[in-house]
Amino acid sequence: MKHMKVGGLMTDEVVSAVPAASFREVAKMLAEHDISGVPVVDEDDRVVGVVSESDLLARDDLIARDLMTSPAVTVHAEETVADAARLMVRRGVERLPVVDEEERLVGIVTRRDLLCVYLRPDAEIRRRIREDVLSDAMGLPGDVVDVHVLDGVVTLEGRVRRRSQALTLAGLAERVDGVVAVVDRLSFHEDDTHRTSATRTPHDISW
């Protein structure tokens, strides 16, 4: 399955500071560029920390080296948007410097950038599920399952051969970029998961 990568969303013209930048210089950068934080890079463009507005408000040290949060939480351009979003939430940060294999700064991605994924048009989400999930990943004919998408919420209706197929299909659909939730209304002919019930009634799954 194809997933949107960080490199496709990041801003590659990054405002950054050097460790010796003064408090006033960093504050001016934030104000002039209307941003809430800057990565701090060494002479080789490697990210050594991040200075945010909260760092400036909490302290009045003279230079970025003393103000910055270090080590910086970074992400690589080839990582998926979903992984970057989870990292942001887990580490409680608003932005992620994007680095290459040698940890050199190549871009930056913010929470606002990642939220753009969830504005993906419903028609595009439907097409990706039909092509990437139904056809490519599961090898199912296009007329077996009806895919309805409204405001990012996907409803799957139809009948597949095995219960395991239904479970896998719903799980893969949930992972498509832009999907907010999946309503699973699939049924099946055969329960191959060794559960007691041989039939399945429609129900909603909230992921």
PDB file of C-alpha atoms in Angstrom:
ATOM      1  CA  MET A   1       0.000   0.000   0.000  1.00  0.00           C
ATOM      2  CA  LYS A   2       1.102   3.530  -0.752  1.00  0.00           C
ATOM      3  CA  HIS A   3       1.371   5.898   2.211  1.00  0.00           C
ATOM      4  CA  MET A   4       2.087   9.600   2.075  1.00  0.00           C
ATOM      5  CA  LYS A   5       5.632  10.317   3.204  1.00  0.00           C
ATOM      6  CA  VAL A   6       6.940  13.172   5.313  1.00  0.00           C
ATOM      7  CA  GLY A   7       9.088  14.364   2.415  1.00  0.00           C
ATOM      8  CA  GLY A   8       5.958  15.162   0.424  1.00  0.00           C
ATOM      9  CA  LEU A   9       4.623  17.522   3.071  1.00  0.00           C
ATOM     10  CA  MET A  10       7.682  19.108   4.631  1.00  0.00           C
ATOM     11  CA  THR A  11       8.824  22.683   4.114  1.00  0.00           C
ATOM     12  CA  ASP A  12      12.333  22.489   2.671  1.00  0.00           C
ATOM     13  CA  GLU A  13      13.245  26.154   3.226  1.00  0.00           C
ATOM     14  CA  VAL A  14      13.803  26.012   6.970  1.00  0.00           C
ATOM     15  CA  VAL A  15      14.518  28.902   9.296  1.00  0.00           C
ATOM     16  CA  SER A  16      17.207  27.648  11.674  1.00  0.00           C
ATOM     17  CA  ALA A  17      19.542  29.019  14.326  1.00  0.00           C
ATOM     18  CA  VAL A  18      23.135  28.311  15.254  1.00  0.00           C
ATOM     19  CA  PRO A  19      24.055  27.377  18.839  1.00  0.00           C
ATOM     20  CA  ALA A  20      25.627  30.785  19.434  1.00  0.00           C
ATOM     21  CA  ALA A  21      22.530  32.749  18.327  1.00  0.00           C
ATOM     22  CA  SER A  22      21.410  35.182  21.014  1.00  0.00           C
ATOM     23  CA  PHE A  23      18.076  35.160  22.819  1.00  0.00           C
ATOM     24  CA  ARG A  24      17.117  38.303  20.919  1.00  0.00           C
ATOM     25  CA  GLU A  25      18.114  36.820  17.532  1.00  0.00           C
ATOM     26  CA  VAL A  26      16.020  33.706  18.106  1.00  0.00           C
ATOM     27  CA  ALA A  27      13.031  35.736  19.310  1.00  0.00           C
ATOM     28  CA  LYS A  28      13.321  37.934  16.207  1.00  0.00           C
ATOM     29  CA  MET A  29      13.364  34.860  13.928  1.00  0.00           C
ATOM     30  CA  LEU A  30      10.136  33.562  15.463  1.00  0.00           C
ATOM     31  CA  ALA A  31       8.417  36.928  15.191  1.00  0.00           C
ATOM     32  CA  GLU A  32       9.560  37.787  11.639  1.00  0.00           C
ATOM     33  CA  HIS A  33       8.649  34.389  10.182  1.00  0.00           C
ATOM     34  CA  ASP A  34       5.521  33.878  12.320  1.00  0.00           C
ATOM     35  CA  ILE A  35       6.699  30.482  13.553  1.00  0.00           C
ATOM     36  CA  SER A  36       6.659  28.900  17.006  1.00  0.00           C
ATOM     37  CA  GLY A  37      10.078  27.244  17.011  1.00  0.00           C
ATOM     38  CA  VAL A  38      13.364  26.780  15.174  1.00  0.00           C
ATOM     39  CA  PRO A  39      15.817  23.884  14.905  1.00  0.00           C
ATOM     40  CA  VAL A  40      19.365  24.592  16.065  1.00  0.00           C
ATOM     41  CA  VAL A  41      22.064  23.256  13.729  1.00  0.00           C
ATOM     42  CA  ASP A  42      25.821  22.885  14.012  1.00  0.00           C
ATOM     43  CA  GLU A  43      28.399  23.821  11.357  1.00  0.00           C
ATOM     44  CA  ASP A  44      27.576  20.631   9.402  1.00  0.00           C
ATOM     45  CA  ASP A  45      23.831  21.354   9.393  1.00  0.00           C
ATOM     46  CA  ARG A  46      23.182  18.543  11.868  1.00  0.00           C
ATOM     47  CA  VAL A  47      20.257  19.189  14.188  1.00  0.00           C
ATOM     48  CA  VAL A  48      21.435  19.514  17.781  1.00  0.00           C
ATOM     49  CA  GLY A  49      18.281  20.898  19.369  1.00  0.00           C
ATOM     50  CA  VAL A  50      15.116  22.949  19.008  1.00  0.00           C
ATOM     51  CA  VAL A  51      14.184  26.311  20.520  1.00  0.00           C
ATOM     52  CA  SER A  52      10.457  26.965  20.893  1.00  0.00           C
ATOM     53  CA  GLU A  53       8.427  29.909  22.135  1.00  0.00           C
ATOM     54  CA  SER A  54       7.921  28.106  25.450  1.00  0.00           C
ATOM     55  CA  ASP A  55      11.702  27.775  25.838  1.00  0.00           C
ATOM     56  CA  LEU A  56      12.058  31.529  25.417  1.00  0.00           C
ATOM     57  CA  LEU A  57       9.249  32.311  27.834  1.00  0.00           C
ATOM     58  CA  ALA A  58      10.524  29.966  30.504  1.00  0.00           C
ATOM     59  CA  ARG A  59      14.135  31.159  30.503  1.00  0.00           C
ATOM     60  CA  ASP A  60      16.284  34.143  29.647  1.00  0.00           C
ATOM     61  CA  ASP A  61      19.596  32.488  28.845  1.00  0.00           C
ATOM     62  CA  LEU A  62      21.770  34.412  26.450  1.00  0.00           C
ATOM     63  CA  ILE A  63      22.283  31.963  23.586  1.00  0.00           C
ATOM     64  CA  ALA A  64      20.420  29.187  21.728  1.00  0.00           C
ATOM     65  CA  ARG A  65      22.756  26.470  23.027  1.00  0.00           C
ATOM     66  CA  ASP A  66      21.451  27.067  26.539  1.00  0.00           C
ATOM     67  CA  LEU A  67      17.842  27.699  25.525  1.00  0.00           C
ATOM     68  CA  MET A  68      17.303  24.712  23.254  1.00  0.00           C
ATOM     69  CA  THR A  69      15.667  21.395  24.037  1.00  0.00           C
ATOM     70  CA  SER A  70      18.195  18.666  23.257  1.00  0.00           C
ATOM     71  CA  PRO A  71      18.415  16.116  21.800  1.00  0.00           C
ATOM     72  CA  ALA A  72      15.909  17.183  19.184  1.00  0.00           C
ATOM     73  CA  VAL A  73      13.029  14.921  18.177  1.00  0.00           C
ATOM     74  CA  THR A  74      13.532  14.448  14.428  1.00  0.00           C
ATOM     75  CA  VAL A  75      12.038  12.444  11.574  1.00  0.00           C
ATOM     76  CA  HIS A  76      13.335  11.185   8.223  1.00  0.00           C
ATOM     77  CA  ALA A  77      11.754  12.215   4.926  1.00  0.00           C
ATOM     78  CA  GLU A  78      10.901   8.621   3.941  1.00  0.00           C
ATOM     79  CA  GLU A  79       8.870   7.960   7.078  1.00  0.00           C
ATOM     80  CA  THR A  80       5.084   7.957   6.745  1.00  0.00           C
ATOM     81  CA  VAL A  81       2.910  10.859   7.782  1.00  0.00           C
ATOM     82  CA  ALA A  82       1.040   8.568  10.179  1.00  0.00           C
ATOM     83  CA  ASP A  83       4.282   7.604  11.937  1.00  0.00           C
ATOM     84  CA  ALA A  84       5.305  11.263  12.183  1.00  0.00           C
ATOM     85  CA  ALA A  85       1.930  12.188  13.670  1.00  0.00           C
ATOM     86  CA  ARG A  86       2.205   9.440  16.284  1.00  0.00           C
ATOM     87  CA  LEU A  87       5.720  10.621  17.158  1.00  0.00           C
ATOM     88  CA  MET A  88       4.509  14.191  17.611  1.00  0.00           C
ATOM     89  CA  VAL A  89       1.732  13.100  19.940  1.00  0.00           C
ATOM     90  CA  ARG A  90       3.976  10.730  21.910  1.00  0.00           C
ATOM     91  CA  ARG A  91       6.702  13.324  22.430  1.00  0.00           C
ATOM     92  CA  GLY A  92       4.367  16.304  22.830  1.00  0.00           C
ATOM     93  CA  VAL A  93       5.975  18.467  20.138  1.00  0.00           C
ATOM     94  CA  GLU A  94       4.461  20.827  17.576  1.00  0.00           C
ATOM     95  CA  ARG A  95       7.089  20.395  14.855  1.00  0.00           C
ATOM     96  CA  LEU A  96       9.654  17.872  13.668  1.00  0.00           C
ATOM     97  CA  PRO A  97      12.914  18.779  11.926  1.00  0.00           C
ATOM     98  CA  VAL A  98      13.358  16.455   8.935  1.00  0.00           C
ATOM     99  CA  VAL A  99      16.861  15.030   8.579  1.00  0.00           C
ATOM    100  CA  ASP A 100      18.766  12.893   6.076  1.00  0.00           C
ATOM    101  CA  GLU A 101      20.768   9.726   6.743  1.00  0.00           C
ATOM    102  CA  GLU A 102      23.579  11.775   8.298  1.00  0.00           C
ATOM    103  CA  GLU A 103      21.161  13.713  10.539  1.00  0.00           C
ATOM    104  CA  ARG A 104      21.549  16.901   8.499  1.00  0.00           C
ATOM    105  CA  LEU A 105      18.571  19.255   8.323  1.00  0.00           C
ATOM    106  CA  VAL A 106      16.613  19.010   5.057  1.00  0.00           C
ATOM    107  CA  GLY A 107      13.197  20.328   6.070  1.00  0.00           C
ATOM    108  CA  ILE A 108      10.608  20.730   8.781  1.00  0.00           C
ATOM    109  CA  VAL A 109       7.065  19.420   9.243  1.00  0.00           C
ATOM    110  CA  THR A 110       4.435  20.798  11.625  1.00  0.00           C
ATOM    111  CA  ARG A 111       1.180  19.497  13.070  1.00  0.00           C
ATOM    112  CA  ARG A 112      -0.654  21.758  10.646  1.00  0.00           C
ATOM    113  CA  ASP A 113       1.154  20.119   7.718  1.00  0.00           C
ATOM    114  CA  LEU A 114       0.152  16.650   8.924  1.00  0.00           C
ATOM    115  CA  LEU A 115      -3.477  17.653   9.386  1.00  0.00           C
ATOM    116  CA  CYS A 116      -3.635  18.386   5.654  1.00  0.00           C
ATOM    117  CA  VAL A 117      -3.648  14.622   5.075  1.00  0.00           C
ATOM    118  CA  TYR A 118      -7.074  14.422   6.673  1.00  0.00           C
ATOM    119  CA  LEU A 119      -8.418  16.938   4.174  1.00  0.00           C
ATOM    120  CA  ARG A 120      -7.897  14.417   1.366  1.00  0.00           C
ATOM    121  CA  PRO A 121     -10.951  14.389  -0.942  1.00  0.00           C
ATOM    122  CA  ASP A 122     -13.449  11.579  -0.353  1.00  0.00           C
ATOM    123  CA  ALA A 123     -13.252  10.518  -4.004  1.00  0.00           C
ATOM    124  CA  GLU A 124      -9.468  10.091  -3.730  1.00  0.00           C
ATOM    125  CA  ILE A 125      -9.821   8.042  -0.527  1.00  0.00           C
ATOM    126  CA  ARG A 126     -12.403   5.796  -2.210  1.00  0.00           C
ATOM    127  CA  ARG A 127     -10.146   5.288  -5.223  1.00  0.00           C
ATOM    128  CA  ARG A 128      -7.157   4.396  -3.035  1.00  0.00           C
ATOM    129  CA  ILE A 129      -9.177   1.831  -1.081  1.00  0.00           C
ATOM    130  CA  ARG A 130     -10.519   0.213  -4.241  1.00  0.00           C
ATOM    131  CA  GLU A 131      -7.124   0.127  -5.969  1.00  0.00           C
ATOM    132  CA  ASP A 132      -4.596  -0.299  -3.152  1.00  0.00           C
ATOM    133  CA  VAL A 133      -6.651  -2.398  -0.726  1.00  0.00           C
ATOM    134  CA  LEU A 134      -9.296  -4.325  -2.644  1.00  0.00           C
ATOM    135  CA  SER A 135      -7.363  -4.933  -5.859  1.00  0.00           C
ATOM    136  CA  ASP A 136      -3.634  -4.828  -5.051  1.00  0.00           C
ATOM    137  CA  ALA A 137      -3.478  -6.010  -1.436  1.00  0.00           C
ATOM    138  CA  MET A 138      -6.407  -8.442  -1.355  1.00  0.00           C
ATOM    139  CA  GLY A 139      -6.911  -9.422  -4.984  1.00  0.00           C
ATOM    140  CA  LEU A 140     -10.679  -9.012  -4.780  1.00  0.00           C
ATOM    141  CA  PRO A 141     -12.950  -8.100  -7.723  1.00  0.00           C
ATOM    142  CA  GLY A 142     -14.085  -4.505  -7.655  1.00  0.00           C
ATOM    143  CA  ASP A 143     -17.796  -5.384  -7.417  1.00  0.00           C
ATOM    144  CA  VAL A 144     -17.500  -7.538  -4.271  1.00  0.00           C
ATOM    145  CA  VAL A 145     -17.390  -4.656  -1.798  1.00  0.00           C
ATOM    146  CA  ASP A 146     -19.105  -1.281  -1.968  1.00  0.00           C
ATOM    147  CA  VAL A 147     -16.932   1.554  -0.635  1.00  0.00           C
ATOM    148  CA  HIS A 148     -18.688   4.721   0.517  1.00  0.00           C
ATOM    149  CA  VAL A 149     -16.736   7.704   1.866  1.00  0.00           C
ATOM    150  CA  LEU A 150     -18.179  10.802   3.525  1.00  0.00           C
ATOM    151  CA  ASP A 151     -15.958  13.364   5.263  1.00  0.00           C
ATOM    152  CA  GLY A 152     -13.214  10.764   5.594  1.00  0.00           C
ATOM    153  CA  VAL A 153     -15.481   8.139   7.196  1.00  0.00           C
ATOM    154  CA  VAL A 154     -15.395   4.927   5.152  1.00  0.00           C
ATOM    155  CA  THR A 155     -18.319   2.493   5.056  1.00  0.00           C
ATOM    156  CA  LEU A 156     -17.626  -0.997   3.692  1.00  0.00           C
ATOM    157  CA  GLU A 157     -20.596  -3.109   2.559  1.00  0.00           C
ATOM    158  CA  GLY A 158     -20.614  -6.459   0.810  1.00  0.00           C
ATOM    159  CA  ARG A 159     -20.003 -10.159   1.302  1.00  0.00           C
ATOM    160  CA  VAL A 160     -16.605 -11.849   1.125  1.00  0.00           C
ATOM    161  CA  ARG A 161     -15.720 -15.502   1.344  1.00  0.00           C
ATOM    162  CA  ARG A 162     -13.969 -15.654   4.717  1.00  0.00           C
ATOM    163  CA  ARG A 163     -14.229 -13.797   8.015  1.00  0.00           C
ATOM    164  CA  SER A 164     -10.469 -13.236   8.055  1.00  0.00           C
ATOM    165  CA  GLN A 165     -10.763 -11.378   4.738  1.00  0.00           C
ATOM    166  CA  ALA A 166     -13.391  -9.081   6.197  1.00  0.00           C
ATOM    167  CA  LEU A 167     -11.240  -8.294   9.222  1.00  0.00           C
ATOM    168  CA  THR A 168      -8.139  -7.679   7.105  1.00  0.00           C
ATOM    169  CA  LEU A 169     -10.035  -5.483   4.666  1.00  0.00           C
ATOM    170  CA  ALA A 170     -11.390  -3.240   7.410  1.00  0.00           C
ATOM    171  CA  GLY A 171      -7.959  -2.983   9.006  1.00  0.00           C
ATOM    172  CA  LEU A 172      -6.209  -2.044   5.756  1.00  0.00           C
ATOM    173  CA  ALA A 173      -8.875   0.516   4.881  1.00  0.00           C
ATOM    174  CA  GLU A 174      -8.331   2.218   8.230  1.00  0.00           C
ATOM    175  CA  ARG A 175      -4.634   2.684   7.378  1.00  0.00           C
ATOM    176  CA  VAL A 176      -5.244   4.541   4.100  1.00  0.00           C
ATOM    177  CA  ASP A 177      -4.094   8.164   4.302  1.00  0.00           C
ATOM    178  CA  GLY A 178      -7.008  10.485   5.021  1.00  0.00           C
ATOM    179  CA  VAL A 179      -9.317   7.897   6.593  1.00  0.00           C
ATOM    180  CA  VAL A 180     -10.856   9.164   9.827  1.00  0.00           C
ATOM    181  CA  ALA A 181     -12.828   6.020  10.761  1.00  0.00           C
ATOM    182  CA  VAL A 182     -14.166   2.800   9.239  1.00  0.00           C
ATOM    183  CA  VAL A 183     -17.753   1.559   9.490  1.00  0.00           C
ATOM    184  CA  ASP A 184     -17.577  -2.195   8.899  1.00  0.00           C
ATOM    185  CA  ARG A 185     -20.756  -3.658   7.425  1.00  0.00           C
ATOM    186  CA  LEU A 186     -19.138  -6.607   5.729  1.00  0.00           C
ATOM    187  CA  SER A 187     -20.504 -10.136   5.937  1.00  0.00           C
ATOM    188  CA  PHE A 188     -18.871 -13.453   5.021  1.00  0.00           C
ATOM    189  CA  HIS A 189     -19.676 -17.019   3.940  1.00  0.00           C
ATOM    190  CA  GLU A 190     -17.180 -18.879   6.112  1.00  0.00           C
ATOM    191  CA  ASP A 191     -15.793 -18.237   9.582  1.00  0.00           C
ATOM    192  CA  ASP A 192     -12.159 -19.342   9.406  1.00  0.00           C
ATOM    193  CA  THR A 193     -11.170 -17.731  12.716  1.00  0.00           C
ATOM    194  CA  HIS A 194     -12.412 -20.672  14.853  1.00  0.00           C
ATOM    195  CA  ARG A 195     -14.986 -18.645  16.721  1.00  0.00           C
ATOM    196  CA  THR A 196     -18.334 -20.074  17.726  1.00  0.00           C
ATOM    197  CA  SER A 197     -20.474 -17.866  15.523  1.00  0.00           C
ATOM    198  CA  ALA A 198     -20.677 -18.942  11.873  1.00  0.00           C
ATOM    199  CA  THR A 199     -22.444 -15.832  10.736  1.00  0.00           C
ATOM    200  CA  ARG A 200     -21.673 -12.209  11.103  1.00  0.00           C
ATOM    201  CA  THR A 201     -24.131  -9.416  11.652  1.00  0.00           C
ATOM    202  CA  PRO A 202     -23.315  -5.915  10.469  1.00  0.00           C
ATOM    203  CA  HIS A 203     -21.795  -3.696  13.077  1.00  0.00           C
ATOM    204  CA  ASP A 204     -19.733  -0.542  13.311  1.00  0.00           C
ATOM    205  CA  ILE A 205     -16.071  -0.516  14.183  1.00  0.00           C
ATOM    206  CA  SER A 206     -14.513   2.674  15.513  1.00  0.00           C
ATOM    207  CA  TRP A 207     -10.776   2.695  14.988  1.00  0.00           C
TER     208      TRP A 207
END
